[in-house]
Amino acid sequence: MSDEEMMEGGVQKKFCYINRKAPYGTIYALESLEVVLIGAAFEQDVSLIFMDDGVFQITKGQDTAGIGMKNFSPTYRALEMYDVEKLYVSEESLAERGLTADDLLVDVEVLNAEQIRDLMEQQDVILSF
Amino acid sequence: MLHTVNKSPYEKNTFESCIKHAAKGSAVLLIEDGVYAVLKGSAAAAKVQQAMGDITFYALEPDVNARGLKGKVMDGINLVDYAGFVDLTVKFDRVQSWL
Amino acid sequence: MKFTIQVNEGPYTHQASDTAYNFVKAALEAGHEIYRVFFYHDGVNNATRLTTPPQDDRNVVNRWSELAAKHNLDLVVCVAAAQRRGIADADEAKRNGKDADNIAPGFRISGLGQLIEGGIQSDRLVVFGD
């Protein structure tokens, strides 16, 4: 194993979080974000993919005042401070929903299906939510 | 890579999203309500058939039988039990559970 | 081979916990090591000993406890998810001023780091959920 692969306290793996569910209707998006935040402390190589309804997690303009739930969308903007910087979004999922990258509240890299396929194949651990 | 799908193709887009993103040479294991995709003569079975060249399909036999699909599974589907499920996760480097 | 298993759904509503249990049993029978089973989201409801299914049904919670005892499994319940859903061990109950705990034998409550660590230490992470 190369030095690059060795981190303090052990191995560095490629962790990929796949987010396919919309926020608020179910808790998966929120609790997935909690895993990402805690996981950041482990200094792994982390990627987040937003696809299917998961793209709705990071759209601008969320206002939860009327449903009495916490709006956790600003937290995605804080991911950078946790060194979680590889955010990818499915081009097709955006297009299907009439969205573009301008509708999103974080900087992302937009990938087509083939690129997402390749990205997933490079991972060591995939956490699906 | 091994993909698992546990949703009926008629309920969610999980199955479709999976086959769209499964690389050539990968395997898809249908479990729980995912097994409805391999019902012979169904709309989803046609999609499975189309993807079969690049992807190997498996279905969890206990789930197939529980849902009354025994003998109604389309040709070309490999039936496995839980031990076979475990073997597949060993054979492929990683598992992506499409939920 | 070393596995970590993530269970995202509670018992009875969704099949996920049953599938995970059958998978873990088959993996153990094949001689593999289960490094950890991590219960998240509603999966934490697999850990309440107050579960009382009808007698002719399987007892999902007891089944996990028995498998843990037999194979010395590490069944970990996420603390944040557990607090939200009212799953507590004696320490947690005391800390949060509750009048009772309800965790079943063989389960322990710990942080999300245990899931990440499981992913790092294991050869495979397999997720069961909805």
mmCIF file of C-alpha atoms in Angstrom:
data_model
loop_
_atom_site.group_PDB
_atom_site.id
_atom_site.type_symbol
_atom_site.label_atom_id
_atom_site.label_comp_id
_atom_site.label_asym_id
_atom_site.label_seq_id
_atom_site.Cartn_x
_atom_site.Cartn_y
_atom_site.Cartn_z
ATOM 1 C CA MET A 1 0.000 0.000 0.000
ATOM 2 C CA SER A 2 1.370 3.430 -0.941
ATOM 3 C CA ASP A 3 1.898 6.246 1.590
ATOM 4 C CA GLU A 4 -0.938 8.125 -0.016
ATOM 5 C CA GLU A 5 -3.339 5.370 0.829
ATOM 6 C CA MET A 6 -2.228 5.246 4.438
ATOM 7 C CA MET A 7 -3.831 7.792 6.686
ATOM 8 C CA GLU A 8 -3.342 8.427 10.345
ATOM 9 C CA GLY A 9 -4.936 5.517 12.124
ATOM 10 C CA GLY A 10 -5.311 3.272 9.118
ATOM 11 C CA VAL A 11 -6.507 2.820 5.593
ATOM 12 C CA GLN A 12 -8.171 5.426 3.455
ATOM 13 C CA LYS A 13 -11.061 4.129 1.426
ATOM 14 C CA LYS A 14 -13.276 5.645 -1.209
ATOM 15 C CA PHE A 15 -16.671 6.202 0.388
ATOM 16 C CA CYS A 16 -19.598 7.085 -1.808
ATOM 17 C CA TYR A 17 -22.965 8.263 -0.518
ATOM 18 C CA ILE A 18 -25.785 7.819 -2.983
ATOM 19 C CA ASN A 19 -28.732 10.081 -2.263
ATOM 20 C CA ARG A 20 -31.865 9.190 -4.190
ATOM 21 C CA LYS A 21 -34.634 10.419 -1.921
ATOM 22 C CA ALA A 22 -36.323 13.793 -1.538
ATOM 23 C CA PRO A 23 -36.151 15.610 1.821
ATOM 24 C CA TYR A 24 -38.979 16.029 4.416
ATOM 25 C CA GLY A 25 -41.371 13.355 3.075
ATOM 26 C CA THR A 26 -39.104 10.805 4.742
ATOM 27 C CA ILE A 27 -36.134 11.160 7.088
ATOM 28 C CA TYR A 28 -33.573 9.430 4.872
ATOM 29 C CA ALA A 29 -32.045 12.632 3.437
ATOM 30 C CA LEU A 30 -31.537 14.211 6.858
ATOM 31 C CA GLU A 31 -30.096 11.114 8.493
ATOM 32 C CA SER A 32 -27.884 10.481 5.465
ATOM 33 C CA LEU A 33 -26.453 13.968 5.885
ATOM 34 C CA GLU A 34 -25.743 13.146 9.530
ATOM 35 C CA VAL A 35 -23.693 10.135 8.440
ATOM 36 C CA VAL A 36 -21.722 12.310 6.018
ATOM 37 C CA LEU A 37 -20.950 14.874 8.746
ATOM 38 C CA ILE A 38 -19.837 12.248 11.286
ATOM 39 C CA GLY A 39 -17.992 10.311 8.595
ATOM 40 C CA ALA A 40 -15.953 13.375 7.658
ATOM 41 C CA ALA A 41 -13.938 12.977 10.873
ATOM 42 C CA PHE A 42 -12.585 9.664 9.558
ATOM 43 C CA GLU A 43 -10.698 11.425 6.734
ATOM 44 C CA GLN A 44 -11.806 9.048 4.029
ATOM 45 C CA ASP A 45 -12.049 9.955 0.356
ATOM 46 C CA VAL A 46 -15.714 10.957 0.249
ATOM 47 C CA SER A 47 -18.021 11.502 -2.740
ATOM 48 C CA LEU A 48 -21.722 12.340 -2.698
ATOM 49 C CA ILE A 49 -23.972 11.544 -5.630
ATOM 50 C CA PHE A 50 -27.411 13.131 -5.877
ATOM 51 C CA MET A 51 -29.663 11.364 -8.324
ATOM 52 C CA ASP A 52 -33.342 10.626 -8.912
ATOM 53 C CA ASP A 53 -35.376 12.508 -6.235
ATOM 54 C CA GLY A 54 -32.145 13.041 -4.287
ATOM 55 C CA VAL A 55 -31.516 16.159 -6.395
ATOM 56 C CA PHE A 56 -34.381 17.824 -4.493
ATOM 57 C CA GLN A 57 -32.240 17.719 -1.344
ATOM 58 C CA ILE A 58 -30.031 20.496 -2.667
ATOM 59 C CA THR A 59 -32.455 22.776 -4.493
ATOM 60 C CA LYS A 60 -32.609 26.449 -3.521
ATOM 61 C CA GLY A 61 -35.569 28.086 -1.851
ATOM 62 C CA GLN A 62 -36.586 25.436 0.680
ATOM 63 C CA ASP A 63 -38.823 26.988 3.350
ATOM 64 C CA THR A 64 -40.083 24.599 5.995
ATOM 65 C CA ALA A 65 -41.729 27.152 8.304
ATOM 66 C CA GLY A 66 -45.185 25.875 7.406
ATOM 67 C CA ILE A 67 -44.541 22.202 8.154
ATOM 68 C CA GLY A 68 -42.827 22.676 11.496
ATOM 69 C CA MET A 69 -39.697 20.791 10.449
ATOM 70 C CA LYS A 70 -36.130 22.021 10.411
ATOM 71 C CA ASN A 71 -34.838 23.245 7.054
ATOM 72 C CA PHE A 72 -31.544 21.384 6.869
ATOM 73 C CA SER A 73 -30.652 22.420 3.323
ATOM 74 C CA PRO A 74 -28.144 25.124 4.456
ATOM 75 C CA THR A 75 -26.052 22.323 5.965
ATOM 76 C CA TYR A 76 -25.108 21.125 2.484
ATOM 77 C CA ARG A 77 -23.323 24.451 2.028
ATOM 78 C CA ALA A 78 -21.269 23.717 5.140
ATOM 79 C CA LEU A 79 -19.967 20.400 3.799
ATOM 80 C CA GLU A 80 -16.997 22.211 2.315
ATOM 81 C CA MET A 81 -15.781 23.084 5.816
ATOM 82 C CA TYR A 82 -15.733 19.361 6.565
ATOM 83 C CA ASP A 83 -13.569 18.769 3.480
ATOM 84 C CA VAL A 84 -16.472 17.056 1.744
ATOM 85 C CA GLU A 85 -16.073 18.663 -1.641
ATOM 86 C CA LYS A 86 -16.882 16.033 -4.223
ATOM 87 C CA LEU A 87 -20.549 16.569 -4.931
ATOM 88 C CA TYR A 88 -21.965 15.049 -8.091
ATOM 89 C CA VAL A 89 -25.414 15.379 -9.587
ATOM 90 C CA SER A 90 -27.113 13.335 -12.265
ATOM 91 C CA GLU A 91 -27.684 15.353 -15.418
ATOM 92 C CA GLU A 92 -30.658 13.212 -16.377
ATOM 93 C CA SER A 93 -32.299 13.454 -12.982
ATOM 94 C CA LEU A 94 -32.023 17.253 -13.129
ATOM 95 C CA ALA A 95 -33.385 17.411 -16.673
ATOM 96 C CA GLU A 96 -36.277 15.073 -15.874
ATOM 97 C CA ARG A 97 -37.319 17.418 -13.088
ATOM 98 C CA GLY A 98 -36.941 20.587 -15.155
ATOM 99 C CA LEU A 99 -33.937 21.715 -13.109
ATOM 100 C CA THR A 100 -30.462 22.974 -13.947
ATOM 101 C CA ALA A 101 -27.338 23.396 -11.799
ATOM 102 C CA ASP A 102 -28.441 27.011 -11.233
ATOM 103 C CA ASP A 103 -31.342 25.747 -9.157
ATOM 104 C CA LEU A 104 -28.959 24.100 -6.690
ATOM 105 C CA LEU A 105 -27.619 25.698 -3.529
ATOM 106 C CA VAL A 106 -24.151 24.138 -3.710
ATOM 107 C CA ASP A 107 -21.462 23.860 -6.359
ATOM 108 C CA VAL A 108 -21.693 20.469 -7.983
ATOM 109 C CA GLU A 109 -20.281 18.590 -10.894
ATOM 110 C CA VAL A 110 -23.011 17.449 -13.259
ATOM 111 C CA LEU A 111 -22.460 13.937 -14.601
ATOM 112 C CA ASN A 112 -24.244 11.866 -17.214
ATOM 113 C CA ALA A 113 -25.275 8.262 -16.574
ATOM 114 C CA GLU A 114 -22.064 6.855 -18.004
ATOM 115 C CA GLN A 115 -19.917 9.074 -15.786
ATOM 116 C CA ILE A 116 -21.942 8.115 -12.709
ATOM 117 C CA ARG A 117 -21.507 4.465 -13.652
ATOM 118 C CA ASP A 118 -17.727 4.921 -13.846
ATOM 119 C CA LEU A 119 -17.642 6.848 -10.573
ATOM 120 C CA MET A 120 -19.544 4.106 -8.754
ATOM 121 C CA GLU A 121 -17.174 1.475 -10.125
ATOM 122 C CA GLN A 122 -14.218 3.317 -8.548
ATOM 123 C CA GLN A 123 -15.607 3.195 -5.008
ATOM 124 C CA ASP A 124 -14.681 0.933 -2.112
ATOM 125 C CA VAL A 125 -17.767 1.453 0.019
ATOM 126 C CA ILE A 126 -21.194 2.550 -1.169
ATOM 127 C CA LEU A 127 -23.770 3.810 1.314
ATOM 128 C CA SER A 128 -27.206 4.107 -0.212
ATOM 129 C CA PHE A 129 -29.977 6.245 1.168
ATOM 130 C CA MET B 1 -20.124 -4.657 -8.909
ATOM 131 C CA LEU B 2 -23.216 -6.296 -7.518
ATOM 132 C CA HIS B 3 -26.420 -4.255 -7.511
ATOM 133 C CA THR B 4 -29.452 -5.219 -5.491
ATOM 134 C CA VAL B 5 -32.962 -3.932 -6.191
ATOM 135 C CA ASN B 6 -35.761 -4.450 -3.680
ATOM 136 C CA LYS B 7 -38.600 -2.407 -5.207
ATOM 137 C CA SER B 8 -41.284 -3.447 -7.632
ATOM 138 C CA PRO B 9 -40.565 -1.801 -11.004
ATOM 139 C CA TYR B 10 -44.160 -0.607 -10.998
ATOM 140 C CA GLU B 11 -43.863 1.268 -7.713
ATOM 141 C CA LYS B 12 -40.629 3.240 -8.008
ATOM 142 C CA ASN B 13 -37.975 4.024 -10.622
ATOM 143 C CA THR B 14 -35.363 2.092 -8.597
ATOM 144 C CA PHE B 15 -35.073 -0.801 -11.045
ATOM 145 C CA GLU B 16 -34.765 1.523 -14.034
ATOM 146 C CA SER B 17 -32.213 3.720 -12.375
ATOM 147 C CA CYS B 18 -30.231 0.610 -11.477
ATOM 148 C CA ILE B 19 -30.045 -0.856 -14.967
ATOM 149 C CA LYS B 20 -29.229 2.564 -16.395
ATOM 150 C CA HIS B 21 -26.198 2.799 -14.107
ATOM 151 C CA ALA B 22 -25.022 -0.813 -14.004
ATOM 152 C CA ALA B 23 -21.773 -1.256 -15.904
ATOM 153 C CA LYS B 24 -21.130 -4.008 -18.429
ATOM 154 C CA GLY B 25 -20.116 -7.161 -16.595
ATOM 155 C CA SER B 26 -21.948 -6.277 -13.418
ATOM 156 C CA ALA B 27 -24.688 -8.295 -11.767
ATOM 157 C CA VAL B 28 -28.153 -7.305 -10.619
ATOM 158 C CA LEU B 29 -29.785 -9.321 -7.844
ATOM 159 C CA LEU B 30 -33.512 -8.792 -7.423
ATOM 160 C CA ILE B 31 -34.724 -9.244 -3.861
ATOM 161 C CA GLU B 32 -37.944 -8.624 -1.904
ATOM 162 C CA ASP B 33 -40.470 -6.811 -4.172
ATOM 163 C CA GLY B 34 -37.701 -6.382 -6.748
ATOM 164 C CA VAL B 35 -38.391 -9.927 -7.967
ATOM 165 C CA TYR B 36 -41.601 -8.792 -9.683
ATOM 166 C CA ALA B 37 -39.348 -7.469 -12.478
ATOM 167 C CA VAL B 38 -38.680 -11.004 -13.749
ATOM 168 C CA LEU B 39 -42.291 -12.145 -14.071
ATOM 169 C CA LYS B 40 -42.567 -13.766 -17.486
ATOM 170 C CA GLY B 41 -44.432 -11.660 -20.070
ATOM 171 C CA SER B 42 -44.434 -8.500 -17.966
ATOM 172 C CA ALA B 43 -43.432 -5.009 -19.125
ATOM 173 C CA ALA B 44 -40.437 -5.038 -16.808
ATOM 174 C CA ALA B 45 -39.312 -8.442 -18.098
ATOM 175 C CA ALA B 46 -38.879 -6.874 -21.538
ATOM 176 C CA LYS B 47 -36.497 -4.344 -20.005
ATOM 177 C CA VAL B 48 -34.607 -7.106 -18.218
ATOM 178 C CA GLN B 49 -34.312 -8.944 -21.525
ATOM 179 C CA GLN B 50 -32.858 -5.840 -23.183
ATOM 180 C CA ALA B 51 -30.232 -5.382 -20.488
ATOM 181 C CA MET B 52 -29.262 -9.057 -20.337
ATOM 182 C CA GLY B 53 -26.415 -8.792 -22.821
ATOM 183 C CA ASP B 54 -24.357 -6.573 -20.533
ATOM 184 C CA ILE B 55 -25.673 -7.503 -17.104
ATOM 185 C CA THR B 56 -26.205 -10.881 -15.435
ATOM 186 C CA PHE B 57 -29.502 -11.091 -13.599
ATOM 187 C CA TYR B 58 -30.212 -13.012 -10.427
ATOM 188 C CA ALA B 59 -33.350 -13.289 -8.328
ATOM 189 C CA LEU B 60 -33.609 -14.411 -4.708
ATOM 190 C CA GLU B 61 -35.566 -17.643 -4.923
ATOM 191 C CA PRO B 62 -37.189 -17.508 -1.465
ATOM 192 C CA ASP B 63 -38.645 -14.095 -2.434
ATOM 193 C CA VAL B 64 -39.739 -15.429 -5.827
ATOM 194 C CA ASN B 65 -41.526 -18.375 -4.214
ATOM 195 C CA ALA B 66 -43.088 -16.286 -1.450
ATOM 196 C CA ARG B 67 -44.753 -14.104 -4.074
ATOM 197 C CA GLY B 68 -46.175 -16.970 -6.090
ATOM 198 C CA LEU B 69 -43.788 -16.488 -8.997
ATOM 199 C CA LYS B 70 -42.394 -20.013 -8.951
ATOM 200 C CA GLY B 71 -42.436 -21.329 -12.527
ATOM 201 C CA LYS B 72 -43.327 -17.882 -13.830
ATOM 202 C CA VAL B 73 -39.823 -16.468 -13.963
ATOM 203 C CA MET B 74 -38.580 -15.442 -17.424
ATOM 204 C CA ASP B 75 -35.772 -17.396 -19.032
ATOM 205 C CA GLY B 76 -32.182 -16.427 -18.335
ATOM 206 C CA ILE B 77 -32.631 -15.470 -14.685
ATOM 207 C CA ASN B 78 -30.345 -17.190 -12.193
ATOM 208 C CA LEU B 79 -32.163 -18.144 -9.024
ATOM 209 C CA VAL B 80 -30.124 -18.062 -5.815
ATOM 210 C CA ASP B 81 -30.822 -18.724 -2.137
ATOM 211 C CA TYR B 82 -29.367 -16.654 0.733
ATOM 212 C CA ALA B 83 -26.096 -18.597 0.532
ATOM 213 C CA GLY B 84 -25.964 -17.702 -3.165
ATOM 214 C CA PHE B 85 -26.638 -14.050 -2.265
ATOM 215 C CA VAL B 86 -23.642 -14.153 0.098
ATOM 216 C CA ASP B 87 -21.494 -15.755 -2.622
ATOM 217 C CA LEU B 88 -22.390 -12.949 -5.032
ATOM 218 C CA THR B 89 -21.308 -10.288 -2.541
ATOM 219 C CA VAL B 90 -17.991 -12.123 -2.234
ATOM 220 C CA LYS B 91 -17.525 -12.541 -5.983
ATOM 221 C CA PHE B 92 -18.051 -8.844 -6.745
ATOM 222 C CA ASP B 93 -15.869 -6.137 -5.187
ATOM 223 C CA ARG B 94 -18.659 -3.946 -3.920
ATOM 224 C CA VAL B 95 -22.387 -3.903 -3.407
ATOM 225 C CA GLN B 96 -24.729 -1.080 -4.316
ATOM 226 C CA SER B 97 -28.151 -1.498 -2.727
ATOM 227 C CA TRP B 98 -30.721 0.432 -4.720
ATOM 228 C CA LEU B 99 -33.304 1.355 -2.110
ATOM 229 C CA MET C 1 -14.443 -12.436 4.318
ATOM 230 C CA LYS C 2 -15.424 -9.660 6.718
ATOM 231 C CA PHE C 3 -18.864 -8.031 6.402
ATOM 232 C CA THR C 4 -20.569 -5.015 7.915
ATOM 233 C CA ILE C 5 -24.335 -4.980 7.512
ATOM 234 C CA GLN C 6 -26.541 -1.904 7.677
ATOM 235 C CA VAL C 7 -30.240 -2.330 8.516
ATOM 236 C CA ASN C 8 -32.374 0.733 7.792
ATOM 237 C CA GLU C 9 -35.904 -0.458 8.522
ATOM 238 C CA GLY C 10 -37.701 -1.657 11.606
ATOM 239 C CA PRO C 11 -39.219 -5.104 11.982
ATOM 240 C CA TYR C 12 -42.573 -6.151 10.513
ATOM 241 C CA THR C 13 -43.357 -3.087 8.335
ATOM 242 C CA HIS C 14 -40.634 -3.804 5.799
ATOM 243 C CA GLN C 15 -38.881 -7.046 4.870
ATOM 244 C CA ALA C 16 -35.420 -5.453 5.130
ATOM 245 C CA SER C 17 -34.666 -6.750 8.631
ATOM 246 C CA ASP C 18 -35.745 -10.295 7.671
ATOM 247 C CA THR C 19 -33.576 -10.242 4.554
ATOM 248 C CA ALA C 20 -30.623 -8.895 6.525
ATOM 249 C CA TYR C 21 -31.092 -11.617 9.162
ATOM 250 C CA ASN C 22 -31.231 -14.382 6.552
ATOM 251 C CA PHE C 23 -28.179 -12.931 4.830
ATOM 252 C CA VAL C 24 -26.187 -12.728 8.078
ATOM 253 C CA LYS C 25 -27.137 -16.291 8.993
ATOM 254 C CA ALA C 26 -26.067 -17.585 5.574
ATOM 255 C CA ALA C 27 -22.800 -15.624 5.730
ATOM 256 C CA LEU C 28 -21.992 -17.113 9.150
ATOM 257 C CA GLU C 29 -22.854 -20.603 7.924
ATOM 258 C CA ALA C 30 -20.455 -20.096 5.008
ATOM 259 C CA GLY C 31 -17.687 -19.274 7.482
ATOM 260 C CA HIS C 32 -17.567 -15.508 6.940
ATOM 261 C CA GLU C 33 -17.082 -12.992 9.705
ATOM 262 C CA ILE C 34 -19.781 -10.445 10.531
ATOM 263 C CA TYR C 35 -17.756 -7.519 11.826
ATOM 264 C CA ARG C 36 -20.826 -5.520 12.801
ATOM 265 C CA VAL C 37 -24.550 -5.095 12.180
ATOM 266 C CA PHE C 38 -25.467 -1.422 12.303
ATOM 267 C CA PHE C 39 -29.095 -0.387 12.819
ATOM 268 C CA TYR C 40 -30.049 3.017 11.440
ATOM 269 C CA HIS C 41 -33.174 5.035 10.602
ATOM 270 C CA ASP C 42 -36.227 3.008 11.755
ATOM 271 C CA GLY C 43 -33.860 0.033 11.905
ATOM 272 C CA VAL C 44 -33.260 0.981 15.546
ATOM 273 C CA ASN C 45 -36.726 -0.459 16.271
ATOM 274 C CA ASN C 46 -35.222 -3.915 15.844
ATOM 275 C CA ALA C 47 -33.665 -3.368 19.252
ATOM 276 C CA THR C 48 -36.673 -2.977 21.548
ATOM 277 C CA ARG C 49 -37.231 -5.907 23.868
ATOM 278 C CA LEU C 50 -40.858 -4.779 24.339
ATOM 279 C CA THR C 51 -41.767 -6.225 20.960
ATOM 280 C CA THR C 52 -44.567 -8.768 21.332
ATOM 281 C CA PRO C 53 -45.582 -10.359 18.040
ATOM 282 C CA PRO C 54 -48.385 -12.935 17.851
ATOM 283 C CA GLN C 55 -47.194 -16.406 18.887
ATOM 284 C CA ASP C 56 -47.435 -17.876 15.414
ATOM 285 C CA ASP C 57 -45.201 -15.167 13.961
ATOM 286 C CA ARG C 58 -41.420 -14.863 14.031
ATOM 287 C CA ASN C 59 -39.930 -12.708 16.759
ATOM 288 C CA VAL C 60 -37.574 -10.496 14.789
ATOM 289 C CA VAL C 61 -36.000 -8.871 17.852
ATOM 290 C CA ASN C 62 -35.373 -12.101 19.783
ATOM 291 C CA ARG C 63 -34.006 -13.686 16.666
ATOM 292 C CA TRP C 64 -31.295 -10.992 16.399
ATOM 293 C CA SER C 65 -30.525 -11.321 20.132
ATOM 294 C CA GLU C 66 -30.198 -15.103 19.862
ATOM 295 C CA LEU C 67 -27.976 -14.915 16.789
ATOM 296 C CA ALA C 68 -25.801 -12.336 18.557
ATOM 297 C CA ALA C 69 -25.426 -14.581 21.602
ATOM 298 C CA LYS C 70 -24.581 -17.613 19.506
ATOM 299 C CA HIS C 71 -22.016 -15.925 17.268
ATOM 300 C CA ASN C 72 -20.864 -13.067 19.486
ATOM 301 C CA LEU C 73 -22.197 -10.514 16.998
ATOM 302 C CA ASP C 74 -21.729 -6.793 17.458
ATOM 303 C CA LEU C 75 -25.233 -5.333 17.046
ATOM 304 C CA VAL C 76 -24.948 -1.561 17.147
ATOM 305 C CA VAL C 77 -27.875 0.841 17.319
ATOM 306 C CA CYS C 78 -27.240 4.420 16.219
ATOM 307 C CA VAL C 79 -27.624 6.692 19.239
ATOM 308 C CA ALA C 80 -29.061 9.712 17.397
ATOM 309 C CA ALA C 81 -31.588 7.606 15.486
ATOM 310 C CA ALA C 82 -32.442 5.704 18.700
ATOM 311 C CA GLN C 83 -33.052 8.842 20.741
ATOM 312 C CA ARG C 84 -35.474 10.159 18.133
ATOM 313 C CA ARG C 85 -37.433 6.921 18.195
ATOM 314 C CA GLY C 86 -37.375 6.120 21.886
ATOM 315 C CA ILE C 87 -34.888 3.280 22.030
ATOM 316 C CA ALA C 88 -32.710 3.505 25.146
ATOM 317 C CA ASP C 89 -30.341 1.438 27.237
ATOM 318 C CA ALA C 90 -30.005 2.041 30.989
ATOM 319 C CA ASP C 91 -27.312 4.701 30.576
ATOM 320 C CA GLU C 92 -29.177 6.565 27.860
ATOM 321 C CA ALA C 93 -32.429 6.454 29.817
ATOM 322 C CA LYS C 94 -30.718 7.884 32.869
ATOM 323 C CA ARG C 95 -28.884 10.584 30.946
ATOM 324 C CA ASN C 96 -32.089 11.741 29.272
ATOM 325 C CA GLY C 97 -34.246 11.514 32.384
ATOM 326 C CA LYS C 98 -36.448 8.668 31.145
ATOM 327 C CA ASP C 99 -38.271 6.275 33.469
ATOM 328 C CA ALA C 100 -37.353 3.108 31.604
ATOM 329 C CA ASP C 101 -35.045 1.546 29.089
ATOM 330 C CA ASN C 102 -36.051 -0.950 26.437
ATOM 331 C CA ILE C 103 -32.977 -2.265 24.666
ATOM 332 C CA ALA C 104 -32.941 -5.992 23.923
ATOM 333 C CA PRO C 105 -30.028 -8.264 24.932
ATOM 334 C CA GLY C 106 -27.118 -8.312 22.544
ATOM 335 C CA PHE C 107 -27.645 -4.783 21.216
ATOM 336 C CA ARG C 108 -25.556 -1.783 22.196
ATOM 337 C CA ILE C 109 -26.075 1.916 21.519
ATOM 338 C CA SER C 110 -23.254 3.855 19.946
ATOM 339 C CA GLY C 111 -22.451 6.572 17.427
ATOM 340 C CA LEU C 112 -22.571 6.772 13.654
ATOM 341 C CA GLY C 113 -18.805 6.487 13.627
ATOM 342 C CA GLN C 114 -19.340 2.761 14.177
ATOM 343 C CA LEU C 115 -20.936 2.513 10.736
ATOM 344 C CA ILE C 116 -18.057 4.325 9.023
ATOM 345 C CA GLU C 117 -15.526 2.297 10.971
ATOM 346 C CA GLY C 118 -17.354 -0.865 9.901
ATOM 347 C CA GLY C 119 -17.054 0.247 6.300
ATOM 348 C CA ILE C 120 -13.332 0.855 6.730
ATOM 349 C CA GLN C 121 -12.587 -2.399 8.557
ATOM 350 C CA SER C 122 -14.747 -4.733 6.470
ATOM 351 C CA ASP C 123 -14.298 -6.193 3.006
ATOM 352 C CA ARG C 124 -17.937 -5.565 2.179
ATOM 353 C CA LEU C 125 -20.699 -3.285 3.390
ATOM 354 C CA VAL C 126 -24.173 -4.500 2.505
ATOM 355 C CA VAL C 127 -27.183 -2.229 3.070
ATOM 356 C CA PHE C 128 -30.745 -3.442 3.637
ATOM 357 C CA GLY C 129 -33.557 -0.923 3.703
ATOM 358 C CA ASP C 130 -36.427 0.791 1.949
#
